[in-house]
Coordinates of C-alpha atoms in Angstrom, one line a residue:
M599 CA 84.4 -85.5 -15.5
T600 CA 83.6 -83.2 -18.3
D601 CA 83.6 -84.1 -21.9
V602 CA 85.2 -82.1 -24.7
L603 CA 83.8 -82.1 -28.5
L604 CA 86.8 -81.4 -31.0
A605 CA 85.5 -81.1 -34.4
V606 CA 88.1 -80.9 -37.3
G607 CA 87.1 -79.9 -40.8
T608 CA 89.4 -81.1 -43.6
R609 CA 89.6 -80.9 -47.5
K610 CA 88.0 -84.3 -47.4
G611 CA 85.5 -84.4 -44.6
L612 CA 84.8 -83.6 -41.0
F613 CA 86.4 -85.7 -38.0
L614 CA 85.0 -85.4 -34.5
A615 CA 86.6 -86.6 -31.4
R616 CA 85.5 -86.9 -27.8
R617 CA 87.7 -86.9 -24.7
E618 CA 87.2 -86.2 -20.7
T619 CA 89.3 -83.4 -19.5
G620 CA 89.7 -85.2 -16.2
R621 CA 92.2 -87.4 -18.0
R622 CA 94.7 -85.3 -18.7
G623 CA 97.5 -87.7 -19.1
D624 CA 95.7 -89.7 -21.5
P625 CA 96.5 -89.2 -25.0
D626 CA 93.7 -91.2 -26.5
W627 CA 90.6 -89.5 -28.1
E628 CA 87.7 -91.3 -29.7
F629 CA 87.7 -90.3 -33.1
D630 CA 85.1 -91.0 -35.6
G631 CA 84.7 -90.0 -39.5
P632 CA 85.2 -88.7 -41.9
H633 CA 81.6 -87.2 -41.9
F634 CA 80.9 -85.7 -45.5
N635 CA 83.5 -88.0 -47.2
A636 CA 85.1 -86.2 -49.9
Q637 CA 83.7 -82.8 -49.2
A638 CA 85.7 -79.9 -48.0
V639 CA 84.6 -78.6 -44.3
Y640 CA 85.5 -75.1 -44.3
A641 CA 83.3 -74.2 -41.5
V642 CA 82.2 -75.8 -38.1
G643 CA 80.0 -74.1 -35.4
I644 CA 79.3 -75.9 -32.0
D645 CA 76.2 -74.3 -30.5
T646 CA 76.0 -74.9 -26.4
R647 CA 73.3 -72.5 -25.7
G648 CA 70.5 -75.2 -25.4
P649 CA 69.9 -77.8 -23.2
G650 CA 71.2 -81.5 -23.8
A651 CA 73.5 -82.2 -26.6
P652 CA 74.7 -79.3 -28.5
R653 CA 73.8 -78.5 -32.2
V654 CA 76.9 -79.0 -34.4
L655 CA 76.7 -77.1 -37.6
A656 CA 79.4 -77.8 -40.7
G657 CA 79.4 -76.1 -44.0
G658 CA 80.3 -78.9 -46.7
D659 CA 81.3 -78.4 -50.2
S660 CA 80.9 -80.9 -52.7
A661 CA 82.5 -80.8 -55.9
H662 CA 79.5 -82.1 -57.6
W663 CA 76.4 -80.9 -55.4
G664 CA 77.9 -77.5 -54.1
P665 CA 78.1 -75.7 -50.9
S666 CA 75.4 -76.9 -48.1
V667 CA 75.1 -76.3 -44.3
F668 CA 74.1 -79.5 -42.2
H669 CA 73.6 -79.8 -38.6
S670 CA 73.6 -82.6 -36.1
D671 CA 71.9 -83.0 -32.5
D672 CA 73.4 -86.0 -31.5
L673 CA 77.1 -85.3 -31.8
G674 CA 77.4 -86.3 -35.6
R675 CA 75.7 -89.7 -35.4
T676 CA 72.9 -88.4 -37.5
W677 CA 72.7 -85.2 -39.9
T678 CA 70.1 -83.0 -41.3
E679 CA 70.6 -81.0 -44.6
P680 CA 67.5 -78.8 -45.4
Q681 CA 65.4 -79.7 -48.6
H682 CA 66.1 -76.2 -49.9
P683 CA 69.7 -74.5 -49.7
A684 CA 70.0 -73.1 -46.2
V685 CA 72.4 -70.2 -47.5
K686 CA 71.2 -68.9 -50.8
F687 CA 71.8 -65.2 -52.6
P688 CA 68.5 -63.6 -53.6
Q689 CA 68.3 -63.6 -57.1
D690 CA 68.5 -59.6 -57.6
T691 CA 72.1 -59.8 -56.2
G692 CA 73.4 -61.4 -59.3
T693 CA 75.8 -63.7 -57.5
S694 CA 75.5 -67.3 -55.8
L695 CA 77.1 -69.1 -53.1
E696 CA 80.6 -70.3 -53.3
R697 CA 81.7 -71.2 -49.7
V698 CA 80.5 -71.2 -46.4
W699 CA 83.7 -69.8 -44.5
Q700 CA 82.1 -69.2 -40.8
L701 CA 79.2 -70.6 -38.7
Q702 CA 78.9 -68.9 -35.4
P703 CA 76.2 -69.0 -33.1
G704 CA 74.7 -65.9 -31.9
G705 CA 74.1 -64.2 -28.4
A706 CA 73.1 -66.1 -25.0
D707 CA 69.9 -64.1 -25.4
E708 CA 69.0 -65.0 -29.1
P709 CA 69.2 -69.0 -28.7
G710 CA 68.1 -69.1 -32.3
V711 CA 70.2 -67.0 -34.1
V712 CA 73.4 -68.3 -36.0
Y713 CA 75.6 -66.5 -38.4
A714 CA 77.2 -67.5 -41.7
G715 CA 79.9 -65.7 -43.3
T716 CA 80.4 -66.6 -47.0
E717 CA 82.3 -66.1 -50.0
P718 CA 81.5 -64.1 -51.9
G719 CA 81.8 -61.7 -48.9
A720 CA 78.6 -61.6 -47.2
L721 CA 76.9 -62.1 -43.8
F722 CA 73.7 -64.3 -43.3
R723 CA 71.7 -64.7 -40.3
S724 CA 69.2 -67.7 -39.4
E725 CA 66.7 -67.4 -36.5
D726 CA 66.0 -71.1 -36.6
G727 CA 69.2 -72.6 -35.4
G728 CA 70.8 -72.9 -38.8
E729 CA 67.9 -74.5 -40.8
S730 CA 67.6 -71.3 -43.0
F731 CA 69.4 -68.0 -43.4
A732 CA 68.5 -64.5 -44.6
L733 CA 71.1 -62.3 -46.3
V734 CA 72.1 -59.2 -44.1
R735 CA 71.3 -56.6 -47.0
P736 CA 72.9 -53.5 -45.3
L737 CA 76.2 -55.0 -45.2
W738 CA 76.2 -56.5 -48.4
D739 CA 74.7 -53.0 -50.0
H740 CA 77.5 -51.2 -48.1
P741 CA 78.9 -48.4 -50.2
T742 CA 82.4 -49.7 -49.8
R743 CA 81.7 -53.0 -51.4
A744 CA 82.8 -52.1 -54.6
D745 CA 86.3 -51.7 -53.3
W746 CA 86.7 -55.3 -51.8
V747 CA 88.8 -57.4 -54.0
P748 CA 89.3 -60.8 -53.8
G749 CA 92.8 -62.0 -51.9
G750 CA 95.0 -65.1 -52.3
G751 CA 92.0 -67.1 -50.7
G752 CA 89.0 -65.2 -52.4
L753 CA 86.4 -62.7 -51.0
G754 CA 85.3 -64.3 -47.9
L755 CA 83.8 -63.3 -44.6
H756 CA 85.4 -65.3 -42.3
T757 CA 85.0 -63.6 -38.8
V758 CA 81.9 -62.9 -36.9
L759 CA 82.0 -61.8 -33.3
V760 CA 78.9 -61.0 -31.1
D761 CA 79.2 -58.9 -28.1
P762 CA 78.6 -60.7 -25.0
R763 CA 77.1 -57.6 -23.4
D764 CA 74.7 -57.0 -26.3
S765 CA 73.9 -59.3 -29.1
R766 CA 72.9 -56.4 -31.4
S767 CA 76.4 -55.5 -31.7
V768 CA 78.7 -57.5 -34.1
T769 CA 82.1 -57.3 -35.5
V770 CA 82.7 -59.1 -38.7
A771 CA 86.2 -59.2 -41.1
V772 CA 86.5 -59.6 -44.7
S773 CA 89.4 -60.6 -46.8
T774 CA 90.1 -58.1 -48.6
G775 CA 87.0 -55.7 -47.3
G776 CA 88.8 -55.2 -43.8
A777 CA 86.7 -55.1 -40.3
Y778 CA 83.3 -54.1 -39.7
R779 CA 80.8 -53.5 -36.8
T780 CA 77.2 -52.9 -36.3
S781 CA 75.5 -51.9 -33.0
D782 CA 72.0 -52.2 -34.3
A783 CA 71.7 -55.9 -35.4
G784 CA 73.0 -55.2 -38.8
A785 CA 71.0 -52.0 -39.9
R786 CA 74.1 -50.2 -40.1
W787 CA 77.8 -50.8 -40.7
E788 CA 80.8 -48.9 -40.1
P789 CA 84.4 -49.7 -41.1
C790 CA 86.8 -50.4 -38.2
N791 CA 90.4 -50.5 -39.7
Q792 CA 92.1 -47.3 -38.5
G793 CA 95.6 -47.9 -37.7
V794 CA 95.7 -51.3 -39.8
Q795 CA 98.4 -51.3 -42.7
A796 CA 97.6 -52.6 -45.9
A797 CA 101.0 -53.4 -46.9
F798 CA 100.6 -54.4 -50.6
L799 CA 99.1 -50.9 -51.4
P800 CA 101.6 -48.2 -52.4
E801 CA 103.3 -45.8 -50.1
G802 CA 101.1 -43.0 -48.8
R803 CA 97.8 -45.3 -49.3
R804 CA 98.8 -47.9 -46.8
F805 CA 96.3 -47.2 -44.0
P806 CA 92.8 -46.8 -45.8
D807 CA 89.6 -46.6 -44.4
H808 CA 88.7 -49.8 -45.4
G809 CA 90.2 -52.6 -48.0
Q810 CA 92.8 -54.5 -45.6
C811 CA 93.2 -58.2 -45.9
V812 CA 92.3 -59.0 -42.2
H813 CA 93.1 -62.6 -41.7
K814 CA 91.2 -63.2 -38.2
V815 CA 89.9 -61.2 -35.2
A816 CA 89.4 -62.5 -31.8
R817 CA 87.7 -60.7 -28.6
D818 CA 89.4 -60.7 -25.3
A819 CA 87.9 -62.9 -22.4
A820 CA 88.0 -60.2 -19.6
D821 CA 87.5 -56.8 -22.0
P822 CA 84.9 -57.1 -24.4
D823 CA 86.2 -53.9 -26.1
R824 CA 89.7 -55.3 -26.4
L825 CA 90.0 -57.2 -29.8
Y826 CA 93.0 -58.9 -31.1
L827 CA 93.8 -59.1 -35.2
Q828 CA 95.9 -61.2 -37.6
N829 CA 96.2 -59.1 -40.6
H830 CA 98.4 -59.9 -44.1
W831 CA 101.3 -58.4 -42.4
G832 CA 100.8 -57.4 -38.8
V833 CA 99.3 -58.2 -35.5
Y834 CA 97.3 -55.6 -33.8
R835 CA 95.2 -54.9 -30.9
S836 CA 92.3 -52.5 -30.2
D837 CA 91.0 -51.3 -27.0
D838 CA 88.2 -49.5 -28.1
A839 CA 86.2 -52.2 -30.0
G840 CA 87.8 -51.7 -33.1
T841 CA 87.9 -47.7 -33.3
G842 CA 91.6 -47.7 -33.3
W843 CA 94.4 -50.3 -33.5
I844 CA 98.0 -50.5 -32.4
S845 CA 100.5 -52.8 -33.8
I846 CA 101.6 -55.7 -31.3
G847 CA 103.7 -57.9 -33.6
D848 CA 107.0 -56.5 -33.0
S849 CA 108.6 -59.4 -30.9
L850 CA 107.1 -62.2 -33.0
P851 CA 109.5 -64.1 -35.5
S852 CA 107.0 -62.8 -38.1
D853 CA 104.0 -60.9 -37.8
F854 CA 102.7 -62.7 -41.0
G855 CA 100.1 -65.4 -40.2
F856 CA 96.5 -66.3 -40.2
P857 CA 94.8 -67.4 -37.0
V858 CA 94.6 -65.5 -33.4
V859 CA 92.7 -67.2 -30.6
S860 CA 92.0 -65.6 -27.2
H861 CA 91.9 -67.2 -24.0
P862 CA 88.4 -68.0 -22.8
R863 CA 88.4 -66.7 -19.5
R864 CA 92.0 -65.1 -19.0
G865 CA 92.0 -61.4 -20.1
G866 CA 95.0 -60.3 -22.1
V867 CA 96.0 -64.0 -23.3
A868 CA 96.0 -64.8 -26.7
Y869 CA 97.6 -67.1 -29.5
V870 CA 99.2 -66.7 -32.8
F871 CA 100.9 -69.1 -35.3
P872 CA 103.4 -67.0 -37.0
L873 CA 104.4 -67.9 -40.9
N874 CA 107.7 -66.8 -42.7
A875 CA 106.0 -64.7 -45.2
D876 CA 103.0 -64.2 -47.5
Y877 CA 105.3 -65.6 -50.3
D878 CA 106.7 -68.2 -48.0
R879 CA 103.8 -69.7 -46.0
V880 CA 105.3 -72.1 -43.9
P881 CA 106.2 -71.7 -39.9
A882 CA 108.4 -68.8 -39.2
R883 CA 112.0 -70.0 -39.1
H884 CA 110.7 -73.6 -40.2
R885 CA 109.8 -73.9 -36.6
C886 CA 106.3 -75.5 -35.4
R887 CA 105.6 -73.0 -32.8
V888 CA 102.5 -71.3 -31.1
H889 CA 103.0 -68.0 -29.8
R890 CA 101.1 -66.7 -26.6
T891 CA 101.1 -63.3 -25.0
E892 CA 99.7 -62.9 -21.3
D893 CA 100.1 -59.0 -21.4
A894 CA 97.7 -58.2 -24.3
G895 CA 100.6 -58.4 -26.9
A896 CA 103.4 -56.6 -25.1
T897 CA 105.5 -59.5 -25.2
W898 CA 105.3 -63.1 -26.6
E899 CA 106.5 -66.5 -25.8
G900 CA 107.0 -69.3 -28.3
L901 CA 105.4 -72.8 -27.1
G902 CA 106.9 -75.7 -28.3
A903 CA 107.0 -78.6 -25.8
G904 CA 105.8 -81.7 -27.5
L905 CA 105.7 -79.9 -31.0
P906 CA 108.2 -81.2 -33.9
E907 CA 111.8 -80.0 -33.4
S908 CA 112.9 -80.5 -36.8
A909 CA 112.4 -78.2 -39.8
H910 CA 108.5 -77.8 -40.3
Y911 CA 106.5 -76.7 -43.3
G912 CA 103.1 -77.1 -42.2
P913 CA 101.3 -73.8 -42.1
V914 CA 98.1 -73.3 -40.0
L915 CA 95.0 -71.6 -41.6
R916 CA 92.8 -68.9 -39.8
D917 CA 90.1 -71.2 -38.7
A918 CA 92.3 -74.2 -37.8
M919 CA 93.4 -73.1 -34.3
W920 CA 90.9 -73.0 -31.4
A921 CA 90.5 -72.8 -27.5
D922 CA 88.0 -74.8 -25.5
D923 CA 86.5 -73.4 -22.4
A924 CA 87.7 -76.3 -20.0
D925 CA 89.5 -75.2 -17.0
P926 CA 92.5 -75.4 -17.8
A927 CA 91.7 -74.4 -21.3
G928 CA 92.6 -76.9 -24.1
I929 CA 94.2 -75.2 -27.2
Y930 CA 94.0 -77.0 -30.8
F931 CA 95.4 -76.7 -34.0
G932 CA 95.7 -78.5 -37.3
N933 CA 98.0 -77.8 -40.3
R934 CA 98.3 -78.3 -44.1
N935 CA 100.3 -81.4 -43.4
G936 CA 97.3 -83.2 -42.0
E937 CA 98.7 -83.0 -38.6
L938 CA 96.4 -82.4 -35.3
F939 CA 97.9 -81.1 -32.1
A940 CA 96.2 -80.4 -28.5
S941 CA 97.6 -78.7 -25.4
A942 CA 95.4 -79.6 -22.0
D943 CA 97.4 -76.9 -20.1
E944 CA 96.7 -73.7 -22.3
G945 CA 99.9 -74.2 -24.5
E946 CA 102.5 -75.1 -21.8
S947 CA 102.9 -78.8 -23.5
W948 CA 101.5 -80.3 -26.8
Q949 CA 100.4 -83.8 -28.0
Q950 CA 99.8 -85.0 -31.6
L951 CA 96.2 -86.3 -31.8
A952 CA 96.4 -87.3 -35.3
S953 CA 98.6 -87.3 -38.4
H954 CA 98.0 -87.8 -42.2
L955 CA 94.6 -86.3 -42.5
P956 CA 93.5 -84.6 -45.2
D957 CA 94.6 -80.7 -45.3
V958 CA 93.1 -79.3 -42.1
L959 CA 90.9 -76.1 -42.8
C960 CA 88.9 -75.5 -39.5
V961 CA 89.3 -76.7 -35.6
R962 CA 86.5 -76.1 -33.2
A963 CA 86.3 -77.5 -29.7
A964 CA 83.8 -77.0 -26.8
V965 CA 82.7 -78.6 -23.3
I966 CA 79.7 -80.5 -23.8
G967 CA 78.9 -82.1 -20.5

């Protein structure tokens, strides 16, 4: 049987859980934690590229000691923190790290590379598995940076997508700077936001080159040039690696939300969790529902078997929904009510794995055996 590792970052620590995918009818998972008690864990990465147990990376945020990046090579039994801050802004930038928003392993052909997305909005790159990171200066020095304005959640780089065909090609997204891409390992970056609306700008200025409040971007499993984008109002698809975007959210109960997750193997399949509005950040129509498309956004279906039927008020944050790479794929999400849900059949049915957790900030899952 194959094991799945589930990592749940919360406002007060990291929880880890394991189960065997062969026991689909068994609701029991083995949970342990919290790791990093009382620290907010906004970012988790599970690096399965090497032999043996995966490396689990966690971005902890201590109210006393500040932010740091930890890693474990034994599924959380022990953790290592570098003696010196792993992620640190150079002195000449005149700024300091507020939070690590993203920890993303690089391509399969670069086993030591890990990316960190931060607040303030910046990208860092590690070549030693997350032991140390260096600022990607061309993005930090990008001429559009002066126009990046912190949104309600701050100015954070929260999405890092490495092209599976070419590890030198990377797409990132910043709230509120927009989406950017490089094809030369970060030496040059270009905005890729054409067709994405900035609904908060005045009429006539709502489709700028950059400055959109992108909430999350995911890459299609079958077509690496196809991307899905959840915006601050609007769900979009690109079929040309971000050169242009089209709206695909018309049939959703609301096109406002935070996460978007693509299926790990099936092309055209993606998941979102709609919220009522930017000023009413609760589940759309007060219904706890994941919405899935199987035709690249032409139509959407609400998935609720096993989810709460009564009025619900738990929003799902941008990194709090994920898909594992099992077959069938498991889909997971946690909300700000401290509830954690899982589907072992790609969203057809759900079970509640935990309740009364601290505010869930991020969720990651991966097959580990």
